[in-house]
PDB file of C-alpha atoms in Angstrom:
ATOM      1  CA  GLY A   1       0.000   0.000   0.000  1.00  0.00           C
ATOM      2  CA  GLN A   2       0.906   3.642  -0.167  1.00  0.00           C
ATOM      3  CA  ASN A   3       1.814   5.488   2.981  1.00  0.00           C
ATOM      4  CA  ILE A   4       2.860   8.933   4.121  1.00  0.00           C
ATOM      5  CA  ASP A   5       4.181   9.351   7.663  1.00  0.00           C
ATOM      6  CA  GLN A   6       4.548  12.600   9.533  1.00  0.00           C
ATOM      7  CA  PRO A   7       4.458  13.376  13.261  1.00  0.00           C
ATOM      8  CA  THR A   8       1.010  14.107  14.620  1.00  0.00           C
ATOM      9  CA  GLU A   9       2.019  17.106  16.699  1.00  0.00           C
ATOM     10  CA  MET A  10       5.097  19.201  17.436  1.00  0.00           C
ATOM     11  CA  THR A  11       5.772  22.084  19.794  1.00  0.00           C
ATOM     12  CA  ALA A  12       8.360  24.806  19.303  1.00  0.00           C
ATOM     13  CA  THR A  13       9.256  28.183  20.742  1.00  0.00           C
ATOM     14  CA  GLU A  14       8.797  31.553  19.090  1.00  0.00           C
ATOM     15  CA  GLY A  15      11.997  32.638  17.345  1.00  0.00           C
ATOM     16  CA  ALA A  16      13.376  29.103  17.161  1.00  0.00           C
ATOM     17  CA  ILE A  17      13.771  26.666  14.257  1.00  0.00           C
ATOM     18  CA  VAL A  18      11.653  23.558  13.718  1.00  0.00           C
ATOM     19  CA  GLN A  19      11.942  20.702  11.235  1.00  0.00           C
ATOM     20  CA  ILE A  20       8.850  18.715  10.240  1.00  0.00           C
ATOM     21  CA  ASN A  21       9.663  15.362   8.670  1.00  0.00           C
ATOM     22  CA  CYS A  22       7.721  13.388   6.104  1.00  0.00           C
ATOM     23  CA  THR A  23       8.575   9.866   4.955  1.00  0.00           C
ATOM     24  CA  TYR A  24       6.757   8.133   2.163  1.00  0.00           C
ATOM     25  CA  GLN A  25       6.323   4.741   0.531  1.00  0.00           C
ATOM     26  CA  THR A  26       4.474   5.160  -2.734  1.00  0.00           C
ATOM     27  CA  SER A  27       4.208   3.461  -6.095  1.00  0.00           C
ATOM     28  CA  GLY A  28       6.489   5.806  -7.970  1.00  0.00           C
ATOM     29  CA  PHE A  29       7.224   9.455  -7.343  1.00  0.00           C
ATOM     30  CA  ASN A  30       6.386  12.577  -9.312  1.00  0.00           C
ATOM     31  CA  GLY A  31       6.849  15.280  -6.735  1.00  0.00           C
ATOM     32  CA  LEU A  32       6.093  16.240  -3.155  1.00  0.00           C
ATOM     33  CA  PHE A  33       3.989  19.106  -1.864  1.00  0.00           C
ATOM     34  CA  TRP A  34       3.848  20.897   1.481  1.00  0.00           C
ATOM     35  CA  TYR A  35       0.721  22.791   2.428  1.00  0.00           C
ATOM     36  CA  GLN A  36      -0.058  24.902   5.500  1.00  0.00           C
ATOM     37  CA  GLN A  37      -3.513  24.843   7.059  1.00  0.00           C
ATOM     38  CA  HIS A  38      -4.560  27.168   9.856  1.00  0.00           C
ATOM     39  CA  ALA A  39      -7.424  25.932  11.991  1.00  0.00           C
ATOM     40  CA  GLY A  40     -10.737  26.455  10.223  1.00  0.00           C
ATOM     41  CA  GLU A  41      -9.075  27.713   7.056  1.00  0.00           C
ATOM     42  CA  ALA A  42      -8.094  26.476   3.616  1.00  0.00           C
ATOM     43  CA  PRO A  43      -4.839  24.597   3.070  1.00  0.00           C
ATOM     44  CA  THR A  44      -2.410  26.898   1.253  1.00  0.00           C
ATOM     45  CA  PHE A  45       0.514  25.890  -0.950  1.00  0.00           C
ATOM     46  CA  LEU A  46       3.976  26.214   0.546  1.00  0.00           C
ATOM     47  CA  SER A  47       6.370  24.274  -1.671  1.00  0.00           C
ATOM     48  CA  TYR A  48       6.829  21.625  -4.349  1.00  0.00           C
ATOM     49  CA  ASN A  49       9.944  19.455  -4.664  1.00  0.00           C
ATOM     50  CA  VAL A  50      10.609  17.021  -7.492  1.00  0.00           C
ATOM     51  CA  LEU A  51      14.423  16.958  -7.482  1.00  0.00           C
ATOM     52  CA  ASP A  52      16.718  16.144  -4.563  1.00  0.00           C
ATOM     53  CA  GLY A  53      17.977  19.010  -2.502  1.00  0.00           C
ATOM     54  CA  LEU A  54      16.911  22.043  -0.559  1.00  0.00           C
ATOM     55  CA  GLU A  55      14.536  24.716  -1.821  1.00  0.00           C
ATOM     56  CA  GLU A  56      14.527  27.915   0.202  1.00  0.00           C
ATOM     57  CA  LYS A  57      11.688  30.369   0.253  1.00  0.00           C
ATOM     58  CA  GLY A  58      12.106  33.050   2.884  1.00  0.00           C
ATOM     59  CA  ARG A  59      11.771  31.593   6.382  1.00  0.00           C
ATOM     60  CA  PHE A  60      10.571  28.270   4.977  1.00  0.00           C
ATOM     61  CA  SER A  61      12.729  25.636   3.272  1.00  0.00           C
ATOM     62  CA  SER A  62      11.838  22.214   1.955  1.00  0.00           C
ATOM     63  CA  PHE A  63      14.237  19.333   1.444  1.00  0.00           C
ATOM     64  CA  LEU A  64      13.827  16.151  -0.583  1.00  0.00           C
ATOM     65  CA  SER A  65      15.761  12.889  -0.790  1.00  0.00           C
ATOM     66  CA  ARG A  66      14.109  10.567  -3.301  1.00  0.00           C
ATOM     67  CA  SER A  67      16.451   7.670  -2.538  1.00  0.00           C
ATOM     68  CA  LYS A  68      15.442   7.788   1.128  1.00  0.00           C
ATOM     69  CA  GLY A  69      11.762   8.532   0.534  1.00  0.00           C
ATOM     70  CA  TYR A  70      12.135  11.515   2.831  1.00  0.00           C
ATOM     71  CA  SER A  71      11.354  15.188   2.952  1.00  0.00           C
ATOM     72  CA  TYR A  72      11.365  17.850   5.599  1.00  0.00           C
ATOM     73  CA  LEU A  73       9.977  21.326   5.989  1.00  0.00           C
ATOM     74  CA  LEU A  74      12.232  23.706   7.906  1.00  0.00           C
ATOM     75  CA  LEU A  75      10.726  26.781   9.513  1.00  0.00           C
ATOM     76  CA  LYS A  76      13.110  29.437  10.825  1.00  0.00           C
ATOM     77  CA  GLU A  77      12.541  32.430  13.112  1.00  0.00           C
ATOM     78  CA  LEU A  78       9.235  30.988  14.201  1.00  0.00           C
ATOM     79  CA  GLN A  79       6.345  33.347  14.677  1.00  0.00           C
ATOM     80  CA  MET A  80       3.078  32.762  16.529  1.00  0.00           C
ATOM     81  CA  LYS A  81       1.238  32.879  13.195  1.00  0.00           C
ATOM     82  CA  ASP A  82       3.147  29.741  12.135  1.00  0.00           C
ATOM     83  CA  SER A  83       0.930  27.731  14.475  1.00  0.00           C
ATOM     84  CA  ALA A  84      -0.935  25.547  11.987  1.00  0.00           C
ATOM     85  CA  SER A  85      -1.079  22.071  10.531  1.00  0.00           C
ATOM     86  CA  TYR A  86       1.465  21.189   7.860  1.00  0.00           C
ATOM     87  CA  LEU A  87       0.386  18.658   5.235  1.00  0.00           C
ATOM     88  CA  CYS A  88       2.778  16.553   3.182  1.00  0.00           C
ATOM     89  CA  ALA A  89       1.499  15.062  -0.096  1.00  0.00           C
ATOM     90  CA  VAL A  90       3.244  12.906  -2.701  1.00  0.00           C
ATOM     91  CA  VAL A  91       2.356  12.510  -6.376  1.00  0.00           C
ATOM     92  CA  ASP A  92       2.644   8.823  -7.287  1.00  0.00           C
ATOM     93  CA  SER A  93       3.362   7.152 -10.612  1.00  0.00           C
ATOM     94  CA  ASN A  94      -0.276   7.509 -11.674  1.00  0.00           C
ATOM     95  CA  TYR A  95      -0.184  11.218 -10.876  1.00  0.00           C
ATOM     96  CA  GLN A  96      -2.466  10.645  -7.916  1.00  0.00           C
ATOM     97  CA  LEU A  97      -1.873  12.779  -4.825  1.00  0.00           C
ATOM     98  CA  ILE A  98      -1.281  10.779  -1.641  1.00  0.00           C
ATOM     99  CA  TRP A  99      -1.776  12.845   1.508  1.00  0.00           C
ATOM    100  CA  GLY A 100      -0.289  12.540   4.966  1.00  0.00           C
ATOM    101  CA  ALA A 101      -2.469  13.142   8.015  1.00  0.00           C
ATOM    102  CA  GLY A 102      -0.688  16.411   8.777  1.00  0.00           C
ATOM    103  CA  THR A 103       1.499  17.702  11.585  1.00  0.00           C
ATOM    104  CA  LYS A 104      -0.025  20.153  14.037  1.00  0.00           C
ATOM    105  CA  LEU A 105       2.624  22.696  15.007  1.00  0.00           C
ATOM    106  CA  ILE A 106       2.139  24.594  18.259  1.00  0.00           C
ATOM    107  CA  ILE A 107       4.266  27.681  18.821  1.00  0.00           C
ATOM    108  CA  LYS A 108       4.788  28.854  22.399  1.00  0.00           C
ATOM    109  CA  PRO A 109       5.987  32.320  23.407  1.00  0.00           C
TER     110      PRO A 109
ATOM    111  CA  GLU B   1      -8.724  36.626   0.155  1.00  0.00           C
ATOM    112  CA  THR B   2      -9.077  33.352  -1.658  1.00  0.00           C
ATOM    113  CA  GLY B   3      -9.761  32.540  -5.284  1.00  0.00           C
ATOM    114  CA  VAL B   4     -11.920  29.588  -4.194  1.00  0.00           C
ATOM    115  CA  THR B   5     -15.080  30.185  -2.204  1.00  0.00           C
ATOM    116  CA  GLN B   6     -17.380  27.685  -0.529  1.00  0.00           C
ATOM    117  CA  THR B   7     -20.867  28.014   0.890  1.00  0.00           C
ATOM    118  CA  PRO B   8     -22.167  27.393   3.407  1.00  0.00           C
ATOM    119  CA  ARG B   9     -19.253  27.465   5.843  1.00  0.00           C
ATOM    120  CA  HIS B  10     -21.192  25.452   8.412  1.00  0.00           C
ATOM    121  CA  LEU B  11     -24.064  23.027   7.928  1.00  0.00           C
ATOM    122  CA  VAL B  12     -26.020  20.900  10.370  1.00  0.00           C
ATOM    123  CA  MET B  13     -28.423  18.399   8.874  1.00  0.00           C
ATOM    124  CA  GLY B  14     -30.467  15.419   9.846  1.00  0.00           C
ATOM    125  CA  MET B  15     -30.061  12.052   8.224  1.00  0.00           C
ATOM    126  CA  THR B  16     -33.193  12.471   6.151  1.00  0.00           C
ATOM    127  CA  ASN B  17     -32.390  15.958   4.837  1.00  0.00           C
ATOM    128  CA  LYS B  18     -31.188  16.916   1.382  1.00  0.00           C
ATOM    129  CA  LYS B  19     -28.675  19.739   1.101  1.00  0.00           C
ATOM    130  CA  SER B  20     -26.062  20.987  -1.338  1.00  0.00           C
ATOM    131  CA  LEU B  21     -22.570  22.381  -0.926  1.00  0.00           C
ATOM    132  CA  LYS B  22     -21.379  24.979  -3.390  1.00  0.00           C
ATOM    133  CA  CYS B  23     -17.892  25.829  -4.590  1.00  0.00           C
ATOM    134  CA  GLU B  24     -16.827  28.583  -6.944  1.00  0.00           C
ATOM    135  CA  GLN B  25     -13.351  29.327  -8.277  1.00  0.00           C
ATOM    136  CA  HIS B  26     -12.310  32.664  -9.731  1.00  0.00           C
ATOM    137  CA  LEU B  27      -8.881  31.553 -10.972  1.00  0.00           C
ATOM    138  CA  GLY B  28      -9.668  30.407 -14.492  1.00  0.00           C
ATOM    139  CA  HIS B  29      -8.678  26.841 -13.607  1.00  0.00           C
ATOM    140  CA  ASN B  30      -9.728  23.760 -15.537  1.00  0.00           C
ATOM    141  CA  ALA B  31      -9.939  21.183 -12.761  1.00  0.00           C
ATOM    142  CA  MET B  32     -11.961  21.063  -9.557  1.00  0.00           C
ATOM    143  CA  TYR B  33     -11.892  18.638  -6.648  1.00  0.00           C
ATOM    144  CA  TRP B  34     -13.951  17.584  -3.647  1.00  0.00           C
ATOM    145  CA  TYR B  35     -12.137  16.324  -0.558  1.00  0.00           C
ATOM    146  CA  LYS B  36     -13.307  15.033   2.815  1.00  0.00           C
ATOM    147  CA  GLN B  37     -11.139  15.991   5.800  1.00  0.00           C
ATOM    148  CA  SER B  38     -11.680  14.172   9.100  1.00  0.00           C
ATOM    149  CA  ALA B  39      -9.748  14.869  12.272  1.00  0.00           C
ATOM    150  CA  LYS B  40      -6.252  13.385  12.310  1.00  0.00           C
ATOM    151  CA  LYS B  41      -6.790  11.619   8.984  1.00  0.00           C
ATOM    152  CA  PRO B  42      -5.327  12.310   5.543  1.00  0.00           C
ATOM    153  CA  LEU B  43      -7.383  14.230   3.060  1.00  0.00           C
ATOM    154  CA  GLU B  44      -9.674  11.844   1.182  1.00  0.00           C
ATOM    155  CA  LEU B  45     -10.173  12.658  -2.479  1.00  0.00           C
ATOM    156  CA  MET B  46     -13.823  12.194  -3.418  1.00  0.00           C
ATOM    157  CA  PHE B  47     -14.296  13.530  -6.948  1.00  0.00           C
ATOM    158  CA  VAL B  48     -12.270  15.209  -9.671  1.00  0.00           C
ATOM    159  CA  TYR B  49     -13.659  17.185 -12.584  1.00  0.00           C
ATOM    160  CA  SER B  50     -11.548  18.245 -15.529  1.00  0.00           C
ATOM    161  CA  LEU B  51     -13.120  20.615 -18.044  1.00  0.00           C
ATOM    162  CA  GLU B  52     -16.515  19.819 -16.504  1.00  0.00           C
ATOM    163  CA  GLU B  53     -16.128  16.071 -16.987  1.00  0.00           C
ATOM    164  CA  ARG B  54     -15.856  13.765 -14.000  1.00  0.00           C
ATOM    165  CA  VAL B  55     -12.513  12.026 -14.261  1.00  0.00           C
ATOM    166  CA  GLU B  56     -12.369  10.431 -10.837  1.00  0.00           C
ATOM    167  CA  ASN B  57     -14.822   8.956  -8.397  1.00  0.00           C
ATOM    168  CA  ASN B  58     -13.026   7.335  -5.499  1.00  0.00           C
ATOM    169  CA  SER B  59     -15.605   4.762  -4.402  1.00  0.00           C
ATOM    170  CA  VAL B  60     -17.743   7.415  -2.815  1.00  0.00           C
ATOM    171  CA  PRO B  61     -21.201   6.314  -1.562  1.00  0.00           C
ATOM    172  CA  SER B  62     -24.085   7.333  -3.789  1.00  0.00           C
ATOM    173  CA  ARG B  63     -25.498   9.547  -1.046  1.00  0.00           C
ATOM    174  CA  PHE B  64     -22.884  12.055  -2.290  1.00  0.00           C
ATOM    175  CA  SER B  65     -23.643  13.329  -5.770  1.00  0.00           C
ATOM    176  CA  PRO B  66     -21.372  15.866  -7.491  1.00  0.00           C
ATOM    177  CA  GLU B  67     -22.344  18.294 -10.217  1.00  0.00           C
ATOM    178  CA  CYS B  68     -20.111  20.542 -12.306  1.00  0.00           C
ATOM    179  CA  PRO B  69     -22.227  22.789 -14.552  1.00  0.00           C
ATOM    180  CA  ASN B  70     -19.193  24.769 -15.772  1.00  0.00           C
ATOM    181  CA  SER B  71     -15.495  25.070 -15.049  1.00  0.00           C
ATOM    182  CA  SER B  72     -16.050  27.676 -12.326  1.00  0.00           C
ATOM    183  CA  HIS B  73     -18.717  25.964 -10.263  1.00  0.00           C
ATOM    184  CA  LEU B  74     -18.882  22.685  -8.405  1.00  0.00           C
ATOM    185  CA  PHE B  75     -21.656  21.302  -6.229  1.00  0.00           C
ATOM    186  CA  LEU B  76     -21.900  18.387  -3.851  1.00  0.00           C
ATOM    187  CA  HIS B  77     -25.465  17.205  -3.332  1.00  0.00           C
ATOM    188  CA  LEU B  78     -26.088  15.373  -0.075  1.00  0.00           C
ATOM    189  CA  HIS B  79     -28.975  13.088   0.856  1.00  0.00           C
ATOM    190  CA  THR B  80     -29.644  10.517   3.569  1.00  0.00           C
ATOM    191  CA  LEU B  81     -26.220  11.031   5.118  1.00  0.00           C
ATOM    192  CA  GLN B  82     -24.870   9.146   8.104  1.00  0.00           C
ATOM    193  CA  PRO B  83     -23.309  10.587  11.280  1.00  0.00           C
ATOM    194  CA  GLU B  84     -19.901   9.304  10.146  1.00  0.00           C
ATOM    195  CA  ASP B  85     -20.148  11.676   7.173  1.00  0.00           C
ATOM    196  CA  SER B  86     -19.623  14.578   9.560  1.00  0.00           C
ATOM    197  CA  ALA B  87     -16.370  16.226   8.469  1.00  0.00           C
ATOM    198  CA  LEU B  88     -14.857  19.240   6.763  1.00  0.00           C
ATOM    199  CA  TYR B  89     -15.556  19.178   3.033  1.00  0.00           C
ATOM    200  CA  LEU B  90     -12.943  21.006   1.008  1.00  0.00           C
ATOM    201  CA  CYS B  91     -13.135  22.129  -2.574  1.00  0.00           C
ATOM    202  CA  ALA B  92     -10.000  22.789  -4.593  1.00  0.00           C
ATOM    203  CA  SER B  93      -9.061  23.803  -8.109  1.00  0.00           C
ATOM    204  CA  SER B  94      -5.964  23.546 -10.270  1.00  0.00           C
ATOM    205  CA  LEU B  95      -4.953  24.964 -13.597  1.00  0.00           C
ATOM    206  CA  LYS B  96      -4.533  21.644 -15.368  1.00  0.00           C
ATOM    207  CA  GLY B  97      -6.760  18.629 -15.098  1.00  0.00           C
ATOM    208  CA  ASP B  98      -4.395  15.946 -16.336  1.00  0.00           C
ATOM    209  CA  GLY B  99      -3.296  14.300 -13.131  1.00  0.00           C
ATOM    210  CA  GLN B 100      -2.731  15.873  -9.764  1.00  0.00           C
ATOM    211  CA  ALA B 101       0.919  17.005 -10.026  1.00  0.00           C
ATOM    212  CA  ASP B 102      -0.383  20.520 -10.164  1.00  0.00           C
ATOM    213  CA  THR B 103      -0.695  22.996  -7.318  1.00  0.00           C
ATOM    214  CA  GLN B 104      -4.180  22.930  -5.893  1.00  0.00           C
ATOM    215  CA  TYR B 105      -5.899  25.975  -4.458  1.00  0.00           C
ATOM    216  CA  PHE B 106      -8.354  25.226  -1.694  1.00  0.00           C
ATOM    217  CA  GLY B 107     -11.496  26.831  -0.443  1.00  0.00           C
ATOM    218  CA  PRO B 108     -12.079  27.301   3.302  1.00  0.00           C
ATOM    219  CA  GLY B 109     -14.351  24.280   3.495  1.00  0.00           C
ATOM    220  CA  THR B 110     -17.824  23.480   4.760  1.00  0.00           C
ATOM    221  CA  ARG B 111     -17.984  22.049   8.274  1.00  0.00           C
ATOM    222  CA  LEU B 112     -20.750  19.447   8.040  1.00  0.00           C
ATOM    223  CA  THR B 113     -22.443  17.888  11.057  1.00  0.00           C
ATOM    224  CA  VAL B 114     -24.929  15.069  10.519  1.00  0.00           C
ATOM    225  CA  LEU B 115     -27.224  14.428  13.454  1.00  0.00           C
TER     226      LEU B 115
END
């Protein structure tokens, strides 16, 4: 079967750095998405990785290792507004999107 | 501001009611999606429409009936639902409809409670 694993919940401190991991076992790979979802709101696109390496976008970076079936989202200089759920999703060989259950990130002052 | 809107935002219905969820996208996209989101579970894809044609129906019970009258509007008609259908129903759109390796833009969802 196809599976995406990410931690259910993480806690971090304002101003710090946090890394949210995502591991996947899918039939093929055609890219990996990260979305952010604040409580009661729409998921919003953060990043898309299809090649190995680190993609940096302001305070947020996303890393991919296809050989390890692994990605992480790195959030720097955490702000209270970063409290949200972070969803990892992989595009498989049939171009179907396989979603993880999401990681709820709690930021404390 | 979002390019994808959904109404209503909250809905409470009995098991014998009939109701409809509405989604509208203002992004000029060609594909639209319905998802079910339950607490602590992955998003479940229900239906995909590409250029107003249904291209995917993921074994969804017939008590959910989608309708896509044009590329900007998507409906989900509900009848004789069960309490386990209570969830957040999300609509999304993407520019292309050929597969899902395309960034999806989501609406805020309808929080559905079935009594």
